[in-house]
């Protein structure tokens, strides 16, 4: 009995070691995949705050919560099973889907650049594409729905990048890594969005608070202010005013960074996808130019090489997106309208 018990404990210890190694493997793979999807994550964080602007402060966090819940459903209920099915039955389809998603990112990013440079023309383009009409009654639901739809595209790209980054292995390992990345990125993005949209409210509260330490210690307002209140109040008030005044600029910067990340990631995905299909010329040229730039500045070689490579991918993505804008405007949209019109006539005829 004692020998059997020792053997059983040894088996349990061995299983624990395997489980720990598997957990470390999941964590490492999730971190690596999440890093590769960083550009899409930045864009996701930059896009979402605009869906919350224009609402009462009391509705901002509930709206972010609804979008975050929709994002989790997108990743865990729809995209994760689809990604696993692809990896099992059609792994050849992952690269084309990634390239389609990359083309979409280039199109969306270039459209934002177009809107910034030519605001009037961009509004006409949005009207032609068919921007969603909003009424006073359902404006919140429409904004949440629009944010979740945008998140679905970005989440699909994140999950596809994650799947492509996971080494071939068991289905459960892929599922766990996808789930970890999906949940982690959702918490990171929407936790950050919640902080961003409430930062101005926090700034107003700090700017108006004469008793920051007493408030932190939850002391009664009837009690005398502490000495630390008088010392820290000017600092906290200044910081609060800085938050209020700085948030609009921060949101603009975040939008610019998100657009740049979208174009850079989209262009890079297309270039790497072409390499996989034997069209490696452009990728080799970018690599050689980036390597030469890195060698020219030995002290910052790695950073310079990355910047040049990212800039080249971004330029390619911008050019591709610029080509896709008229294609969508003059081909895809009229075709979609004709299909919708045809289905509408068919319905009328049957009635």
Coordinates of C-alpha atoms in Angstrom, one line a residue, residues 12-300:
X12 CA 0.3 13.3 -9.5
X13 CA 3.5 15.3 -9.2
X14 CA 4.4 14.4 -12.8
X15 CA 1.0 15.5 -14.0
X16 CA 1.4 18.7 -12.0
X17 CA 4.7 19.4 -13.7
X18 CA 3.2 18.7 -17.1
X19 CA 0.2 21.0 -16.3
X20 CA 2.6 23.8 -15.1
X21 CA 4.7 23.4 -18.3
X22 CA 1.6 23.6 -20.4
X23 CA 0.5 26.7 -18.5
X24 CA 3.8 28.3 -19.1
X25 CA 3.6 27.4 -22.8
X26 CA 0.1 28.9 -23.0
X27 CA 1.2 32.1 -21.3
X28 CA 4.3 32.4 -23.6
X29 CA 2.3 31.7 -26.8
X30 CA -0.5 34.1 -25.7
X31 CA 2.0 36.8 -25.0
X32 CA 3.8 36.3 -28.3
X33 CA 0.5 36.2 -30.3
X34 CA -0.8 39.3 -28.4
X35 CA 2.3 41.2 -29.2
X36 CA 1.9 40.4 -33.0
X37 CA -1.7 41.7 -32.8
X38 CA -0.6 44.9 -31.0
X39 CA -1.3 47.1 -34.0
X40 CA -4.9 46.0 -34.3
X41 CA -5.3 46.3 -30.5
X42 CA -4.1 49.9 -30.6
X43 CA -6.6 50.6 -33.4
X44 CA -9.4 48.9 -31.4
X45 CA -8.6 51.1 -28.4
X46 CA -8.5 54.2 -30.6
X47 CA -11.7 53.5 -32.4
X48 CA -14.0 52.7 -29.5
X49 CA -14.0 56.0 -27.5
X50 CA -15.8 57.8 -30.4
X51 CA -18.8 55.6 -29.9
X52 CA -19.2 56.9 -26.3
X53 CA -18.9 60.6 -27.0
X54 CA -22.1 62.7 -26.9
X55 CA -23.7 60.8 -24.1
X56 CA -24.4 61.7 -20.5
X57 CA -21.6 60.8 -18.1
X58 CA -23.8 58.3 -16.3
X59 CA -24.2 56.3 -19.6
X60 CA -20.5 56.2 -20.6
X61 CA -19.4 53.2 -18.6
X62 CA -22.6 51.2 -19.3
X63 CA -22.1 51.7 -23.0
X64 CA -18.4 50.6 -22.7
X65 CA -19.6 47.5 -20.8
X66 CA -22.1 46.6 -23.5
X67 CA -19.4 46.9 -26.2
X68 CA -17.0 44.9 -24.1
X69 CA -19.5 42.1 -23.6
X70 CA -20.3 42.1 -27.3
X71 CA -16.5 41.9 -28.0
X72 CA -16.2 38.9 -25.7
X73 CA -19.1 37.2 -27.5
X74 CA -17.4 38.0 -30.9
X75 CA -14.1 36.4 -29.8
X76 CA -15.2 33.4 -27.7
X77 CA -18.6 32.4 -29.2
X78 CA -18.1 33.1 -32.9
X79 CA -14.5 33.6 -33.8
X80 CA -12.7 31.1 -31.5
X81 CA -14.7 28.0 -32.8
X82 CA -14.4 29.3 -36.4
X83 CA -10.6 29.7 -35.9
X84 CA -10.3 26.1 -34.6
X85 CA -12.4 24.7 -37.4
X86 CA -10.1 26.5 -39.9
X87 CA -7.0 25.2 -38.3
X88 CA -8.4 21.6 -38.3
X89 CA -10.1 21.4 -41.7
X90 CA -8.8 24.3 -43.8
X91 CA -5.5 25.6 -42.6
X92 CA -4.7 26.8 -46.1
X93 CA -7.5 29.4 -45.7
X94 CA -5.9 31.2 -42.8
X95 CA -3.4 33.2 -44.9
X96 CA -6.1 34.4 -47.5
X97 CA -8.4 35.4 -44.7
X98 CA -5.6 37.3 -43.0
X99 CA -4.9 39.1 -46.3
X100 CA -8.6 40.0 -46.7
X101 CA -8.6 41.4 -43.2
X102 CA -5.3 43.2 -43.9
X103 CA -6.9 44.8 -47.0
X104 CA -9.9 45.9 -44.9
X105 CA -7.5 47.5 -42.4
X106 CA -5.7 49.3 -45.3
X107 CA -9.0 50.5 -46.7
X108 CA -10.3 51.7 -43.3
X109 CA -7.1 53.4 -42.4
X110 CA -6.7 55.1 -45.8
X111 CA -10.3 56.3 -45.6
X112 CA -9.6 58.0 -42.2
X113 CA -6.6 59.7 -43.8
X114 CA -8.8 60.8 -46.7
X115 CA -11.4 62.1 -44.3
X116 CA -8.7 64.1 -42.5
X117 CA -7.4 65.6 -45.7
X118 CA -10.7 66.1 -47.5
X119 CA -13.5 66.3 -44.9
X120 CA -16.2 67.3 -47.4
X121 CA -15.4 64.5 -49.9
X122 CA -15.2 62.0 -47.0
X123 CA -18.7 62.8 -45.9
X124 CA -20.0 62.4 -49.4
X125 CA -18.2 59.0 -49.6
X126 CA -19.7 57.9 -46.3
X127 CA -23.2 58.9 -47.6
X128 CA -22.6 56.9 -50.8
X129 CA -21.5 53.8 -48.8
X130 CA -24.6 54.1 -46.7
X131 CA -23.9 55.4 -43.2
X132 CA -26.3 54.2 -40.6
X133 CA -29.2 56.7 -39.9
X134 CA -29.8 57.4 -36.2
X135 CA -32.9 58.6 -34.4
X136 CA -33.2 60.0 -30.9
X137 CA -34.9 56.9 -29.6
X138 CA -32.3 54.3 -30.7
X139 CA -29.1 56.3 -30.9
X140 CA -27.4 54.4 -28.0
X141 CA -28.4 51.0 -29.4
X142 CA -27.2 51.9 -32.9
X143 CA -23.8 53.2 -31.5
X144 CA -23.3 50.1 -29.5
X145 CA -24.3 47.9 -32.5
X146 CA -21.9 49.8 -34.7
X147 CA -19.1 49.5 -32.2
X148 CA -19.6 45.7 -31.9
X149 CA -19.7 45.3 -35.7
X150 CA -16.4 47.2 -36.0
X151 CA -15.0 45.2 -33.1
X152 CA -16.0 42.0 -34.9
X153 CA -13.7 42.8 -37.9
X154 CA -10.8 43.8 -35.6
X155 CA -11.3 40.8 -33.3
X156 CA -11.4 38.5 -36.4
X157 CA -8.0 39.9 -37.4
X158 CA -6.7 39.6 -33.9
X159 CA -7.8 35.9 -33.7
X160 CA -6.4 35.2 -37.1
X161 CA -3.1 36.7 -36.3
X162 CA -3.1 34.7 -33.0
X163 CA -3.9 31.5 -34.7
X164 CA -1.2 32.0 -37.3
X165 CA 1.3 32.7 -34.5
X166 CA 0.6 29.5 -32.6
X167 CA 2.8 26.5 -33.4
X168 CA 1.1 23.4 -34.7
X169 CA -0.2 21.4 -31.7
X170 CA -3.2 20.0 -30.0
X171 CA -6.6 21.6 -30.5
X172 CA -7.1 22.3 -26.8
X173 CA -3.8 24.2 -26.6
X174 CA -4.9 26.4 -29.5
X175 CA -8.3 26.9 -27.9
X176 CA -6.8 27.9 -24.6
X177 CA -4.3 30.3 -26.2
X178 CA -7.0 31.9 -28.3
X179 CA -9.2 32.3 -25.3
X180 CA -6.4 33.8 -23.2
X181 CA -5.5 36.3 -25.9
X182 CA -9.2 37.1 -26.6
X183 CA -10.0 37.7 -22.9
X184 CA -6.8 39.5 -22.2
X185 CA -7.0 41.9 -25.1
X186 CA -10.7 42.6 -24.4
X187 CA -9.9 43.5 -20.8
X188 CA -6.9 45.6 -21.9
X189 CA -8.7 47.5 -24.6
X190 CA -12.0 48.2 -22.9
X191 CA -10.4 48.8 -19.5
X192 CA -8.3 51.4 -21.2
X193 CA -11.3 52.8 -23.0
X194 CA -13.2 53.1 -19.7
X195 CA -10.2 55.0 -18.1
X196 CA -10.0 57.3 -21.2
X197 CA -13.7 58.2 -21.3
X198 CA -13.9 58.9 -17.6
X199 CA -10.5 60.7 -17.4
X200 CA -12.2 64.1 -18.0
X201 CA -14.7 63.5 -15.2
X202 CA -11.9 62.5 -12.8
X203 CA -10.1 65.7 -13.9
X204 CA -13.2 67.8 -13.0
X205 CA -13.5 66.1 -9.6
X206 CA -9.8 66.7 -8.9
X207 CA -10.0 70.4 -10.0
X208 CA -12.9 71.1 -7.7
X209 CA -11.6 69.1 -4.6
X210 CA -10.1 71.3 -1.9
X211 CA -9.6 68.3 0.4
X212 CA -7.9 65.5 -1.7
X213 CA -6.4 63.6 1.3
X214 CA -9.5 63.9 3.4
X215 CA -11.5 62.6 0.5
X216 CA -9.1 59.7 0.0
X217 CA -9.4 58.8 3.7
X218 CA -13.2 59.3 3.5
X219 CA -13.2 61.9 6.3
X220 CA -16.3 63.9 7.0
X221 CA -16.6 67.2 5.2
X222 CA -17.6 68.7 8.5
X223 CA -14.2 68.0 10.0
X224 CA -11.3 70.5 9.6
X225 CA -9.1 70.1 6.5
X226 CA -5.8 68.3 7.1
X227 CA -2.5 70.0 6.7
X228 CA -1.8 67.6 3.8
X229 CA -5.0 68.9 2.1
X230 CA -3.6 72.4 2.0
X231 CA -0.3 71.2 0.7
X232 CA -1.6 68.8 -2.0
X233 CA -4.8 70.6 -3.2
X234 CA -2.9 73.0 -5.6
X235 CA -1.1 70.0 -7.1
X236 CA -4.2 67.9 -7.5
X237 CA -6.2 70.8 -8.9
X238 CA -3.5 71.6 -11.4
X239 CA -3.4 67.9 -12.5
X240 CA -7.2 67.8 -12.8
X241 CA -7.3 70.9 -15.0
X242 CA -4.5 69.3 -17.1
X243 CA -6.6 66.2 -17.5
X244 CA -9.7 68.2 -18.6
X245 CA -7.7 70.3 -21.1
X246 CA -5.4 67.5 -22.3
X247 CA -8.0 64.7 -23.0
X248 CA -9.2 66.1 -26.4
X249 CA -5.6 66.3 -27.6
X250 CA -4.9 62.8 -26.2
X251 CA -7.9 61.4 -28.1
X252 CA -6.7 63.0 -31.3
X253 CA -3.2 61.6 -30.8
X254 CA -4.7 58.2 -30.0
X255 CA -6.8 58.4 -33.2
X256 CA -3.7 59.2 -35.3
X257 CA -1.7 56.4 -33.7
X258 CA -4.6 54.0 -34.2
X259 CA -4.9 54.9 -37.9
X260 CA -1.2 54.6 -38.4
X261 CA -1.2 51.2 -36.7
X262 CA -4.1 50.0 -38.8
X263 CA -2.4 50.9 -42.1
X264 CA 1.0 49.5 -40.9
X265 CA -0.5 46.2 -39.7
X266 CA -2.7 45.8 -42.8
X267 CA 0.2 46.5 -45.2
X268 CA 2.5 44.2 -43.3
X269 CA -0.1 41.4 -43.4
X270 CA -0.5 41.7 -47.2
X271 CA 3.3 41.8 -47.7
X272 CA 3.9 38.7 -45.6
X273 CA 1.0 36.9 -47.3
X274 CA 2.4 37.6 -50.7
X275 CA 5.7 36.2 -49.6
X276 CA 3.9 33.0 -48.6
X277 CA 2.6 32.7 -52.2
X278 CA 6.0 33.2 -53.8
X279 CA 5.9 37.0 -54.4
X280 CA 8.7 37.8 -52.0
X281 CA 10.3 40.6 -54.0
X282 CA 8.7 43.5 -52.1
X283 CA 9.3 41.9 -48.7
X284 CA 13.0 41.4 -49.6
X285 CA 13.4 45.0 -50.7
X286 CA 11.8 46.3 -47.5
X287 CA 14.0 44.0 -45.4
X288 CA 17.2 45.0 -47.2
X289 CA 16.5 48.7 -46.9
X290 CA 15.6 48.4 -43.3
X291 CA 18.7 46.4 -42.5
X292 CA 20.9 49.0 -44.3
X293 CA 19.3 51.8 -42.3
X294 CA 19.9 49.8 -39.1
X295 CA 23.5 49.3 -40.0
X296 CA 23.9 53.0 -40.6
X297 CA 23.0 53.8 -37.0
X298 CA 24.6 50.9 -35.0
X299 CA 23.7 52.3 -31.6
X300 CA 20.0 52.2 -32.5

